[in-house]
Coordinates of N, CA and C in Angstrom, one line a residue:
X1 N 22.9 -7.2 -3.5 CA 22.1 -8.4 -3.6 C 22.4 -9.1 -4.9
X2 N 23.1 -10.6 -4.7 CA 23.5 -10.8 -5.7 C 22.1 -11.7 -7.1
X3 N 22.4 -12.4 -7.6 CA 21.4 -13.0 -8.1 C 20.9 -14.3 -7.4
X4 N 21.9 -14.8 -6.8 CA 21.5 -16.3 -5.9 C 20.5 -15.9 -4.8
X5 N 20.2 -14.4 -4.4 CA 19.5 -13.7 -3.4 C 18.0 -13.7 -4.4
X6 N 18.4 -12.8 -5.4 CA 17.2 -12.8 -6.3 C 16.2 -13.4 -6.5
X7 N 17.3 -14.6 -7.1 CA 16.1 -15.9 -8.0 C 15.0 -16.2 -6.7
X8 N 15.5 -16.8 -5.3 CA 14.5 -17.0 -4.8 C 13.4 -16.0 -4.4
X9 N 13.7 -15.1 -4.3 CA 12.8 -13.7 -3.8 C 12.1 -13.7 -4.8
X10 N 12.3 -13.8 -6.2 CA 11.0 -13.4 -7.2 C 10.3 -15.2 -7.4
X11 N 10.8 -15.9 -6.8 CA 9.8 -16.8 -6.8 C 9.1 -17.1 -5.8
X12 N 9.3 -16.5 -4.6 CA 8.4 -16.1 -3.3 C 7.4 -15.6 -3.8
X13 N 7.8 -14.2 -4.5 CA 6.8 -13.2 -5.0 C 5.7 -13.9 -6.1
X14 N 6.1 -14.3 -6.9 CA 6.0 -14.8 -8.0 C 4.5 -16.2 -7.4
X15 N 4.8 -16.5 -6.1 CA 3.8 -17.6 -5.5 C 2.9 -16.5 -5.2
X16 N 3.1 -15.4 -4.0 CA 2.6 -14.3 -3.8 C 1.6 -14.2 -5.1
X17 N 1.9 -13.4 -6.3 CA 1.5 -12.7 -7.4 C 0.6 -14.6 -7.6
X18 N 0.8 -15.8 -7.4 CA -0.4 -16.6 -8.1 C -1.2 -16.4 -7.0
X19 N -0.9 -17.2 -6.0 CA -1.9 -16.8 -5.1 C -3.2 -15.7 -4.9
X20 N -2.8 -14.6 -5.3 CA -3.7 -13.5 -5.4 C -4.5 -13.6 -6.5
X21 N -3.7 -14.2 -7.9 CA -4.5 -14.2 -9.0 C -5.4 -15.5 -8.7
X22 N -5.2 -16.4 -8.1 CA -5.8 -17.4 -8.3 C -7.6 -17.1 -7.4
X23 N -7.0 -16.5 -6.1 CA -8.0 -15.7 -5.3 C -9.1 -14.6 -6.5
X24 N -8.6 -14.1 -7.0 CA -9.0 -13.0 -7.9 C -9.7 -13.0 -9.1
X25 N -9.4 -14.7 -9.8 CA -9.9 -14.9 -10.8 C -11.1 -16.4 -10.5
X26 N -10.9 -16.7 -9.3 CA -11.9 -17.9 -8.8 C -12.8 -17.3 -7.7
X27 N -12.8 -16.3 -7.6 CA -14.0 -15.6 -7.0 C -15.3 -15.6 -7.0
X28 N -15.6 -16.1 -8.6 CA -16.9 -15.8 -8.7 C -17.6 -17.0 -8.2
X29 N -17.0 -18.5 -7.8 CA -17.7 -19.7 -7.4 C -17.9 -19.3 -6.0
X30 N -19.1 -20.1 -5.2 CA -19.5 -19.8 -3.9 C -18.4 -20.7 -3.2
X31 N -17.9 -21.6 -3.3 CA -16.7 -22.3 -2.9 C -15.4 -20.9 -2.5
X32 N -15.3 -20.1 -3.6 CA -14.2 -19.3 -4.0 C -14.6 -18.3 -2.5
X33 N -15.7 -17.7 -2.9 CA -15.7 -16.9 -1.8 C -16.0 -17.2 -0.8
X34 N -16.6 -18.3 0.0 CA -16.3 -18.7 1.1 C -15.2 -18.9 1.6
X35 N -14.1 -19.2 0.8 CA -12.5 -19.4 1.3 C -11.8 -18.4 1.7
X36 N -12.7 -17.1 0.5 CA -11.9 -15.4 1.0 C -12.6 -14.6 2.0
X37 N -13.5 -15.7 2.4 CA -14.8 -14.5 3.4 C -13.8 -15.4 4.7
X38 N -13.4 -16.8 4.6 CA -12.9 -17.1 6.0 C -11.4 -16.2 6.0
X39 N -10.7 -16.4 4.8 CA -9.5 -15.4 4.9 C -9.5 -14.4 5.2
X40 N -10.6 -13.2 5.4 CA -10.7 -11.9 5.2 C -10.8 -11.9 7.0
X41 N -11.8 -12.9 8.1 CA -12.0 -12.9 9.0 C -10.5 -13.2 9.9
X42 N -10.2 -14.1 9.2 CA -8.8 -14.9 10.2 C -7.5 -13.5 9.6
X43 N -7.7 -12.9 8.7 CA -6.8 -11.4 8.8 C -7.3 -10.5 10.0
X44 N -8.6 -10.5 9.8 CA -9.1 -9.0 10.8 C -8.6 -9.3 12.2
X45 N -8.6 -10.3 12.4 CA -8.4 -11.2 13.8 C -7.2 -11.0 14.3
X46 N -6.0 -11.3 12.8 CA -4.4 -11.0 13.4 C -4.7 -9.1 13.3
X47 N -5.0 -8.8 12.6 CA -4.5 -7.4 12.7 C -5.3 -6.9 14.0
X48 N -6.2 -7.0 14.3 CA -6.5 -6.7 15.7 C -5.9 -6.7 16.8
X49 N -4.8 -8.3 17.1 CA -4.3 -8.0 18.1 C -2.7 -7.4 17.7
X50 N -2.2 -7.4 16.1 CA -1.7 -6.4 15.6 C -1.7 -5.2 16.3
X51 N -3.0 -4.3 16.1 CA -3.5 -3.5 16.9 C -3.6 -2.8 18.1
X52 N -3.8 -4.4 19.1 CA -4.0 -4.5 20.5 C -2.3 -4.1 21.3
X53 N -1.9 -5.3 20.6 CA 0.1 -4.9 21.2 C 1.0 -5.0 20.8
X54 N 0.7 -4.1 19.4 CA 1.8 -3.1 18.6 C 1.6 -1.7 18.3
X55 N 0.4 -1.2 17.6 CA -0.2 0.0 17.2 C -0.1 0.7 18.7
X56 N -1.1 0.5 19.5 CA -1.7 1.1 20.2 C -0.7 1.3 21.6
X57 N 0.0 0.5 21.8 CA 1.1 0.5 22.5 C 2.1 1.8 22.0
X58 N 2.7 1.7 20.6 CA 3.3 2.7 20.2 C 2.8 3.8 20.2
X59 N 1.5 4.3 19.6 CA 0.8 5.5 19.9 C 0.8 6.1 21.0
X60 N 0.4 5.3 22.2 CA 0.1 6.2 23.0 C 2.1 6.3 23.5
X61 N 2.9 5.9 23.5 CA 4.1 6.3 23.4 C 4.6 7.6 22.4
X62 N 4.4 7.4 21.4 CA 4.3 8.0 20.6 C 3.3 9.5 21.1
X63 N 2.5 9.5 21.4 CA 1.9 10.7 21.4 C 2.0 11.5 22.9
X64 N 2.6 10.6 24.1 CA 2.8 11.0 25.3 C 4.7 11.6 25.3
X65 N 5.7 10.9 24.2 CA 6.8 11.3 24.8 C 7.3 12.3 23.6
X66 N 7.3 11.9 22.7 CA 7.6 12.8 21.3 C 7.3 14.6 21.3
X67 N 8.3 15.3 20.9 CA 7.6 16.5 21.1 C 7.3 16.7 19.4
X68 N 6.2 17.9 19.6 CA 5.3 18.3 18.1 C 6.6 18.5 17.1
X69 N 7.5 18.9 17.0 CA 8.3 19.0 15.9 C 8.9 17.6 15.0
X70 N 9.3 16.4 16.3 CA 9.5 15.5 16.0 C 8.4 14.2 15.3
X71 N 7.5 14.9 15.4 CA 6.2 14.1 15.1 C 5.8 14.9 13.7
X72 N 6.2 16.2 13.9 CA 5.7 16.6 12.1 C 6.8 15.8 11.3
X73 N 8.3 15.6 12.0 CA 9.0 14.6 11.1 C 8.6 13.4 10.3
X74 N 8.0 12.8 11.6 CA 7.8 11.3 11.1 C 6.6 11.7 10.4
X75 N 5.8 12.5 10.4 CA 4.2 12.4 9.1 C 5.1 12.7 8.2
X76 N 6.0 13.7 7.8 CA 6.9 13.5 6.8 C 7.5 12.5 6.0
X77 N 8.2 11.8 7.1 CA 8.6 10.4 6.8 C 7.9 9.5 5.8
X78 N 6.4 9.5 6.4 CA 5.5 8.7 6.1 C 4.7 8.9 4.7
X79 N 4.5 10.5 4.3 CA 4.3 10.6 3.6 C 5.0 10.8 2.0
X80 N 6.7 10.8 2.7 CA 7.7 10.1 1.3 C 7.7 8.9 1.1
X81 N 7.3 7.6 2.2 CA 7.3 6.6 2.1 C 6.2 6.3 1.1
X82 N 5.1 6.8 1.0 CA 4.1 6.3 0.4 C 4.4 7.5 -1.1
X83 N 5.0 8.3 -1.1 CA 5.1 8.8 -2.3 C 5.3 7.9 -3.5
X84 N 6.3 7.4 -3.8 CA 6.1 6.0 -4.7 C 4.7 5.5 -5.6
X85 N 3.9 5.2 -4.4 CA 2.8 4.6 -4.9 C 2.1 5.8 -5.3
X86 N 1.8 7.0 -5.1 CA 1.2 8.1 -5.9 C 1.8 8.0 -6.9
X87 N 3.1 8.3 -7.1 CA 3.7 8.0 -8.7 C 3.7 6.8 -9.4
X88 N 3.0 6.0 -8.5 CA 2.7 4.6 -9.2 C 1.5 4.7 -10.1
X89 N 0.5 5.1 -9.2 CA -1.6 5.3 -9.4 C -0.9 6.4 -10.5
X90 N -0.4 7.2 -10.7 CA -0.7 8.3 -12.0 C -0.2 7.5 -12.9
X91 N 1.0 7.0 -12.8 CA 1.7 6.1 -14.2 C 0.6 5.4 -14.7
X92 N -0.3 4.5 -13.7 CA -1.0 3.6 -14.5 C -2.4 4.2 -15.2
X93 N -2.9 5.5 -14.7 CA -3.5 6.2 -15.4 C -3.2 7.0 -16.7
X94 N -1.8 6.9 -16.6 CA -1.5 7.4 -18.0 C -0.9 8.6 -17.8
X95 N -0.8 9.3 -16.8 CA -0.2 10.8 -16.2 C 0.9 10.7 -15.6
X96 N 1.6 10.7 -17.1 CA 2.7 10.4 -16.6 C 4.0 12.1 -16.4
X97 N 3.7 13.2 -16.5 CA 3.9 14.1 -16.5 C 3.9 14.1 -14.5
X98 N 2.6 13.8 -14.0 CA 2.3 13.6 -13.0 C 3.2 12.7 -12.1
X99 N 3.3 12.0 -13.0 CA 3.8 10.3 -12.0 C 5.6 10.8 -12.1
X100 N 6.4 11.6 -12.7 CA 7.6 11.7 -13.1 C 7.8 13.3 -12.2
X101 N 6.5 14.0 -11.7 CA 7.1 15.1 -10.4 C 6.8 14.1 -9.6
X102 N 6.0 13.4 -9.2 CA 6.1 12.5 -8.3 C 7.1 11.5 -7.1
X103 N 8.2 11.3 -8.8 CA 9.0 10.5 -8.3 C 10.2 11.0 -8.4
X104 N 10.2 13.0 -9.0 CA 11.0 13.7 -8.5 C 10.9 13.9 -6.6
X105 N 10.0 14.0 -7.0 CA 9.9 15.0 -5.1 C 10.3 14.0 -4.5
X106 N 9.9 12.3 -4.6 CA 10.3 11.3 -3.7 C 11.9 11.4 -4.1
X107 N 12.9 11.4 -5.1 CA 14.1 11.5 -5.0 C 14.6 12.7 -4.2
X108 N 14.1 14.3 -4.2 CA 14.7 14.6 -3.9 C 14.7 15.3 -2.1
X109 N 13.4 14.6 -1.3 CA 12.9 14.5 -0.1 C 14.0 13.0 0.0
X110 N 14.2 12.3 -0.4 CA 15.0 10.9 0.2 C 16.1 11.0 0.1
X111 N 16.8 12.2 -0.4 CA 18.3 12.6 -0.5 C 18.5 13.8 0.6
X112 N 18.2 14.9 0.0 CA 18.3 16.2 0.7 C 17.5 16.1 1.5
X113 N 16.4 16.1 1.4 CA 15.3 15.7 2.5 C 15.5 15.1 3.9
X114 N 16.5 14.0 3.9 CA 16.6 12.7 4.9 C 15.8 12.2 4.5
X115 N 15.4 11.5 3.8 CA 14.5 10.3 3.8 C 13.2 11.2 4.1
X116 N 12.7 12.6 3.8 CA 11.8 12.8 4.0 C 11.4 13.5 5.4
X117 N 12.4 13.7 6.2 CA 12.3 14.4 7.6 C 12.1 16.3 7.1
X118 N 12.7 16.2 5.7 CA 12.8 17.9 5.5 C 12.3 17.5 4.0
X119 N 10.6 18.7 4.0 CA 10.4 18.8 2.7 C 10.7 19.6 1.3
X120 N 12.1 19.2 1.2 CA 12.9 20.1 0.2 C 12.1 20.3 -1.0
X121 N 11.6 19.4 -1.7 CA 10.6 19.4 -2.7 C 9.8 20.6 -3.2
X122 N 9.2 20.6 -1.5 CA 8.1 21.3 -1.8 C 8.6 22.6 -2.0
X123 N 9.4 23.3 -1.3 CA 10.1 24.6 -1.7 C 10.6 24.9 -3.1
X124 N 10.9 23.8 -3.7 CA 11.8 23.8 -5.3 C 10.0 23.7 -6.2
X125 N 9.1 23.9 -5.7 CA 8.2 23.5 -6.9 C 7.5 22.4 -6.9
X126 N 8.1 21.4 -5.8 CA 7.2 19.9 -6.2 C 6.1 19.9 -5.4
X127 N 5.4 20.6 -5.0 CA 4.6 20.2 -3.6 C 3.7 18.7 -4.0
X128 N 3.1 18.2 -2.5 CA 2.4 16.9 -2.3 C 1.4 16.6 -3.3
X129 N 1.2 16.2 -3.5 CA -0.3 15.2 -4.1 C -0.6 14.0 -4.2
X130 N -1.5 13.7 -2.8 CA -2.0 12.7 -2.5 C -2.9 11.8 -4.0
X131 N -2.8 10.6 -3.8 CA -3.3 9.6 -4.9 C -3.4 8.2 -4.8
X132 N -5.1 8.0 -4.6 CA -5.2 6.8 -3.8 C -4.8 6.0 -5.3
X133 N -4.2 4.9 -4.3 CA -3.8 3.8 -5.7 C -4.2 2.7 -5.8
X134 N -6.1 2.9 -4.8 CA -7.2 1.8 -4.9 C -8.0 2.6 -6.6
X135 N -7.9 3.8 -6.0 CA -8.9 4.7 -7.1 C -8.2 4.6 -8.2
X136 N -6.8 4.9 -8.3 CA -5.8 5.1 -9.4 C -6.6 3.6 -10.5
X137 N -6.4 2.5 -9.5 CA -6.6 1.0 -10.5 C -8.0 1.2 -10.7
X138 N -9.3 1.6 -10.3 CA -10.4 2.0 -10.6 C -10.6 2.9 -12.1
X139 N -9.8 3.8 -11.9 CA -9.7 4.7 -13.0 C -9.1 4.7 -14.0
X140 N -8.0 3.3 -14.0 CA -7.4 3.4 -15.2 C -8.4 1.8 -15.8
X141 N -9.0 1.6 -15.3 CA -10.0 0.1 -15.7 C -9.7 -0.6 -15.6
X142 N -9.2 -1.1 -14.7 CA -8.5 -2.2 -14.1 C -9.5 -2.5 -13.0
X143 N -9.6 -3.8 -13.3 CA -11.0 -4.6 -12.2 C -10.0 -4.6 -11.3
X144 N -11.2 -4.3 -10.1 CA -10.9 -4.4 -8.4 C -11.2 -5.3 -7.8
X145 N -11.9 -6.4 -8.4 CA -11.9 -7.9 -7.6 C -13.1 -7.9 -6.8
X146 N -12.3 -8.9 -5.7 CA -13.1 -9.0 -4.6 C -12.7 -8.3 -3.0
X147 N -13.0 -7.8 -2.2 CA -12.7 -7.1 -1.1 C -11.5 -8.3 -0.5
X148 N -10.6 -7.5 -0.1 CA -9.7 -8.7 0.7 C -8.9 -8.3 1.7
X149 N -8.8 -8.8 2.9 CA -7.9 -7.7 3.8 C -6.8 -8.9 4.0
X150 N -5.7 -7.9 3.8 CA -4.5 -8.8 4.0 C -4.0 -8.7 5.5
X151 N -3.0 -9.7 6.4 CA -2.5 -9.4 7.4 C -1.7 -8.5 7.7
X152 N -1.6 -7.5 8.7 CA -0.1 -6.4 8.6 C -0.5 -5.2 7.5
X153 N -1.7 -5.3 6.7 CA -1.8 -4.5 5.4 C -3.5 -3.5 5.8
X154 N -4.3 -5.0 5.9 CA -5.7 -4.3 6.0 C -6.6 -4.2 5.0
X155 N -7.5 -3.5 4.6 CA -8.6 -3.9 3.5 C -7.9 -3.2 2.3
X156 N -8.5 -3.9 0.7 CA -8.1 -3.7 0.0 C -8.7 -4.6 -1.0
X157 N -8.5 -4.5 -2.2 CA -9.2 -5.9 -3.0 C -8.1 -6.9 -3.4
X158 N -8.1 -7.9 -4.5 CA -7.9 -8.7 -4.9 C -7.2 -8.0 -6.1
X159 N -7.9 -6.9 -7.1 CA -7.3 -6.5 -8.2 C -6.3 -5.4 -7.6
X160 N -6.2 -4.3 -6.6 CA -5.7 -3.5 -6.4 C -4.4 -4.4 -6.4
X161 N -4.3 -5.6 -5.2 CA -3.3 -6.6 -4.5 C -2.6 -6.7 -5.5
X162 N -3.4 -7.3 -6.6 CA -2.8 -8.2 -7.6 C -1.8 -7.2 -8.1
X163 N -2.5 -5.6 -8.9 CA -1.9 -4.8 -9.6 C -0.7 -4.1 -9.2
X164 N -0.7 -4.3 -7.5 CA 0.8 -3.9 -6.7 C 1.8 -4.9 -7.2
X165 N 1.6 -6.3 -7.0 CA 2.6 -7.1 -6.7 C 2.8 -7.5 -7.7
X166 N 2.3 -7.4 -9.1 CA 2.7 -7.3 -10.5 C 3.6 -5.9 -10.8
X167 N 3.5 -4.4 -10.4 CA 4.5 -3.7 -10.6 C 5.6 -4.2 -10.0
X168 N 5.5 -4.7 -8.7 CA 6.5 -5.5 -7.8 C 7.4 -6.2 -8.7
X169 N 7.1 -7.1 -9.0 CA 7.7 -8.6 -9.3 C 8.0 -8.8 -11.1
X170 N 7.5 -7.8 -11.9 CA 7.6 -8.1 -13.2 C 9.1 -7.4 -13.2
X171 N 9.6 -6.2 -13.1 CA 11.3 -5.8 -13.6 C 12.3 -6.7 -12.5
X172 N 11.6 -7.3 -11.3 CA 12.7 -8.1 -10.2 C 13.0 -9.0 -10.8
X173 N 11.7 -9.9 -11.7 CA 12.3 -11.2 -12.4 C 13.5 -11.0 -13.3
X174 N 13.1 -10.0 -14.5 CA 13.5 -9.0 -15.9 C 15.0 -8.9 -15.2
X175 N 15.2 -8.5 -14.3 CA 16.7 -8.3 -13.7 C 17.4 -9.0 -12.5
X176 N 16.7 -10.8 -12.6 CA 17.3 -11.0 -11.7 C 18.5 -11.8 -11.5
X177 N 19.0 -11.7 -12.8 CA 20.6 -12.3 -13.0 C 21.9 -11.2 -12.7
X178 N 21.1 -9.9 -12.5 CA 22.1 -8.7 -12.1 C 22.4 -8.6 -11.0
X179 N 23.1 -7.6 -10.8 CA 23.7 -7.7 -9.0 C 23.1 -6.5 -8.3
X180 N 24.1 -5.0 -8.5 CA 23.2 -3.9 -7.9 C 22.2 -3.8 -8.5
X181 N 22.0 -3.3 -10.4 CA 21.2 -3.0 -10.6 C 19.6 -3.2 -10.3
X182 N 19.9 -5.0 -9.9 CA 18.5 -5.5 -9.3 C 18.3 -5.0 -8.3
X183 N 20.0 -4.6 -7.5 CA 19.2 -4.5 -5.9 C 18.1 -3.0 -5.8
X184 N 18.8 -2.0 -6.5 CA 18.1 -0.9 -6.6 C 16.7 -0.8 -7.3
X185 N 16.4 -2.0 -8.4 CA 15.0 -1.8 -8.7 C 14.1 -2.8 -7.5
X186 N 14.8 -3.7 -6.9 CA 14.0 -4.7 -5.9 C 13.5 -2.9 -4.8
X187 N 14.3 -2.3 -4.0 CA 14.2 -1.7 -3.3 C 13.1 -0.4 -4.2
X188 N 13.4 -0.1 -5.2 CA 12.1 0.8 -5.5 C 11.0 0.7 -5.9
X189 N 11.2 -0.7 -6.3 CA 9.5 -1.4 -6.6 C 9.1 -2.5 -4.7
X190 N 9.5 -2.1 -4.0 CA 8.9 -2.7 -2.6 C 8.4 -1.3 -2.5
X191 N 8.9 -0.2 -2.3 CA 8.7 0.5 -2.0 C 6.8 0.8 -2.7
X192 N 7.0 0.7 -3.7 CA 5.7 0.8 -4.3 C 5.0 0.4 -3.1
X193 N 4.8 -1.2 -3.7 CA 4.2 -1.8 -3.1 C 3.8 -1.9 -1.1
X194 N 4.9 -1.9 -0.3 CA 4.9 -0.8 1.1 C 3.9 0.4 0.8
X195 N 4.3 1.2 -0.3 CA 3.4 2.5 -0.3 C 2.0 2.5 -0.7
X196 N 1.9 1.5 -1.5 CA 0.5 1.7 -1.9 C -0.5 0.2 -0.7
X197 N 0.2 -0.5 0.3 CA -0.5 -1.1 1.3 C -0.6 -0.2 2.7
X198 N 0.4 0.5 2.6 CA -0.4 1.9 3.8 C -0.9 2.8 3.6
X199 N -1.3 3.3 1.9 CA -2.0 4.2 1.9 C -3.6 3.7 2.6
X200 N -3.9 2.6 2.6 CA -5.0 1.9 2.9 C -5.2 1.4 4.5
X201 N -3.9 0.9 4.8 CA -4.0 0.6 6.1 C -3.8 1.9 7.2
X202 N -3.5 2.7 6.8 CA -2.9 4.1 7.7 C -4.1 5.4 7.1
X203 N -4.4 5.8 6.3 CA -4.7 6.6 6.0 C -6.1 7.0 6.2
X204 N -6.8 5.7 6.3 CA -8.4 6.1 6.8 C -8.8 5.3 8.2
X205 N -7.4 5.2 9.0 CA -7.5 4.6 10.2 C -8.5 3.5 10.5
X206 N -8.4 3.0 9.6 CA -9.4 1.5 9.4 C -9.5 0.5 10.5
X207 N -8.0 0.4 10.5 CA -7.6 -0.5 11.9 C -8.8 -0.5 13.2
X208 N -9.2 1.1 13.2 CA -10.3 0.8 14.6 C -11.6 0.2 14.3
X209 N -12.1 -0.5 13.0 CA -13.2 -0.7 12.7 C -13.8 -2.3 14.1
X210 N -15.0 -2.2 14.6 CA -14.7 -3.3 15.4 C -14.8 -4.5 14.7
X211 N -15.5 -4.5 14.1 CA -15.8 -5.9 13.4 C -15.5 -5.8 12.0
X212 N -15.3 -7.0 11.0 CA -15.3 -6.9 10.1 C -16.1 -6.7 9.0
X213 N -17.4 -6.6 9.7 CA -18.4 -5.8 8.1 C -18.3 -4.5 8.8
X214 N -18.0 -3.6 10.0 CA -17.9 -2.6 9.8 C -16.5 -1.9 9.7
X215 N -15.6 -2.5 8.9 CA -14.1 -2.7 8.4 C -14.4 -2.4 6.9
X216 N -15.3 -3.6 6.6 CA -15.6 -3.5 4.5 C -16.6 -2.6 4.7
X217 N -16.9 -2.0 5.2 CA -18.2 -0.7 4.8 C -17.2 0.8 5.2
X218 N -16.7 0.5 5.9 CA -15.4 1.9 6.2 C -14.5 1.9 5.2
X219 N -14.3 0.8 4.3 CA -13.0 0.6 3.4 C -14.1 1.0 1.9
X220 N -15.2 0.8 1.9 CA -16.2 0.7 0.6 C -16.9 2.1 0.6
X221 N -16.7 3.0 1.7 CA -17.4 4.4 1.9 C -16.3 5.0 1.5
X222 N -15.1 5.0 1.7 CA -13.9 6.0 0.7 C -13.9 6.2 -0.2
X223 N -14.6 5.3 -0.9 CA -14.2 5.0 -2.3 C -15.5 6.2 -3.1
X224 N -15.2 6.5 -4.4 CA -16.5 6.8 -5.6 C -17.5 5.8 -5.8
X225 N -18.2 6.2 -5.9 CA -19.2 5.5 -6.1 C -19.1 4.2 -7.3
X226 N -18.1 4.6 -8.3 CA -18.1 4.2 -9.9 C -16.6 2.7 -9.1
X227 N -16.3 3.3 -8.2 CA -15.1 2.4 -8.0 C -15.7 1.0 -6.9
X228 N -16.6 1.8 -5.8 CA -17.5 0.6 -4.8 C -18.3 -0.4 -5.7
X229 N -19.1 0.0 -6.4 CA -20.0 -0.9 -7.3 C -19.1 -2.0 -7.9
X230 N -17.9 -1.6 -8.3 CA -17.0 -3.1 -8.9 C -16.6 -3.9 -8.0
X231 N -16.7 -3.6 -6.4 CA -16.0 -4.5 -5.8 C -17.5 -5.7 -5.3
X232 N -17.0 -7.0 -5.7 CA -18.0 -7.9 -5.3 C -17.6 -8.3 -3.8

């Protein structure tokens, strides 16, 4: 990916990254949040029929033709994909001892591994650890905003958002006159960001919530108590 690819991609992101801040830091007017209470509803809406005839279609595919072996593959898969973002949530906490086996095990599950079909890692010493990277931004003191469900993504806040698509988009800019070298940090900072929007959307199967206050009370019940109280 050359730079002429670049420049415009980090100023996608870059509108992306205002957008969210601008959501994030104008919150507190009743103007502000009626704009994110209608956005939050017109998301639930697409991801539902998201839901309706994509998810649920594949699943039951998924769980009628696949045999058990091939299915421990793909949770595999799934959970190198989201590895990234656990070694993202420890970095920003400061564990970084933590965040560097982290993003061993994801190198060496996405090499030897296949992409994570075979958990080589874990036999060499790295085993899993899960790390939500809503709590991660909670616990390193990083405001969590306002509750916000994105389309394709699902609940989350405003500061979590923000704090993804800033890891995202600050080294893409930093490198976007290079050629591979950008392409290789564009591809491991999406990855982040991919990983840390399905730990959320996938992981506490939110998707079935029916409505959307019983969506933000299933996404606000995961949480610690010290991390729910900050979300307005």
């Amino acid at each position: 990916m050359g730079a002429s690819t670049a420049l415009p991609l980090s100023l996608l992101r870059c509108a992306v990254v205002a957008t969210i801040a601008v959501l994030a830091l104008g919150a507190s007017s009743a103007r502000a949040q009626d704009i994110l209470a209608s956005f939050n509803r017109w998301s639930f809406d697409v991801n539902r029929a998201i839901e309706r005839n994509v998810i649920r279609p594949t699943a039951t595919a998924y769980e009628k033709y696949l045999p058990p072996e091939v299915k421990s593959g793909v949770t595999r898969v799934y959970d190198n994909i989201i590895e990234p973002a656990t070694a993202a949530g420890y970095a920003i906490e400061g564990e970084f001892r933590a965040a560097a086996a982290s993003t061993a095990r994801f190198a060496v599950n996405s090499t030897i591994g296949v992409l994570g079909v075979l958990d080589i890692a874990e036999k060499v010493g790295l085993p899993r650890r899960y790390r939500s990277f809503t709590q991660s931004v909670c616990n390193a003191g990083l405001p969590l905003g306002q509750y916000l469900v994105l389309p394709a993504v699902g609940p989350t806040t405003t500061g979590v958002a923000l704090t993804a698509a800033l890891l995202m988009i600050g080294p893409t800019v930093a490198l976007a006159t290079l050629s591979m070298e950008q392409a290789f940090a564009n591809a491991a900072l999406d990855l982040v960001e991919i990983g840390a929007s399905m730990q959320t959307a996938v992981a506490g199967e939110l998707a079935a919530a029916p409505t959307p206050e019983a969506e933000r009370d299933e996404f606000l019940a995961a949480l610690p108590d010290r991390c729910r109280s900050q979300i307005q």
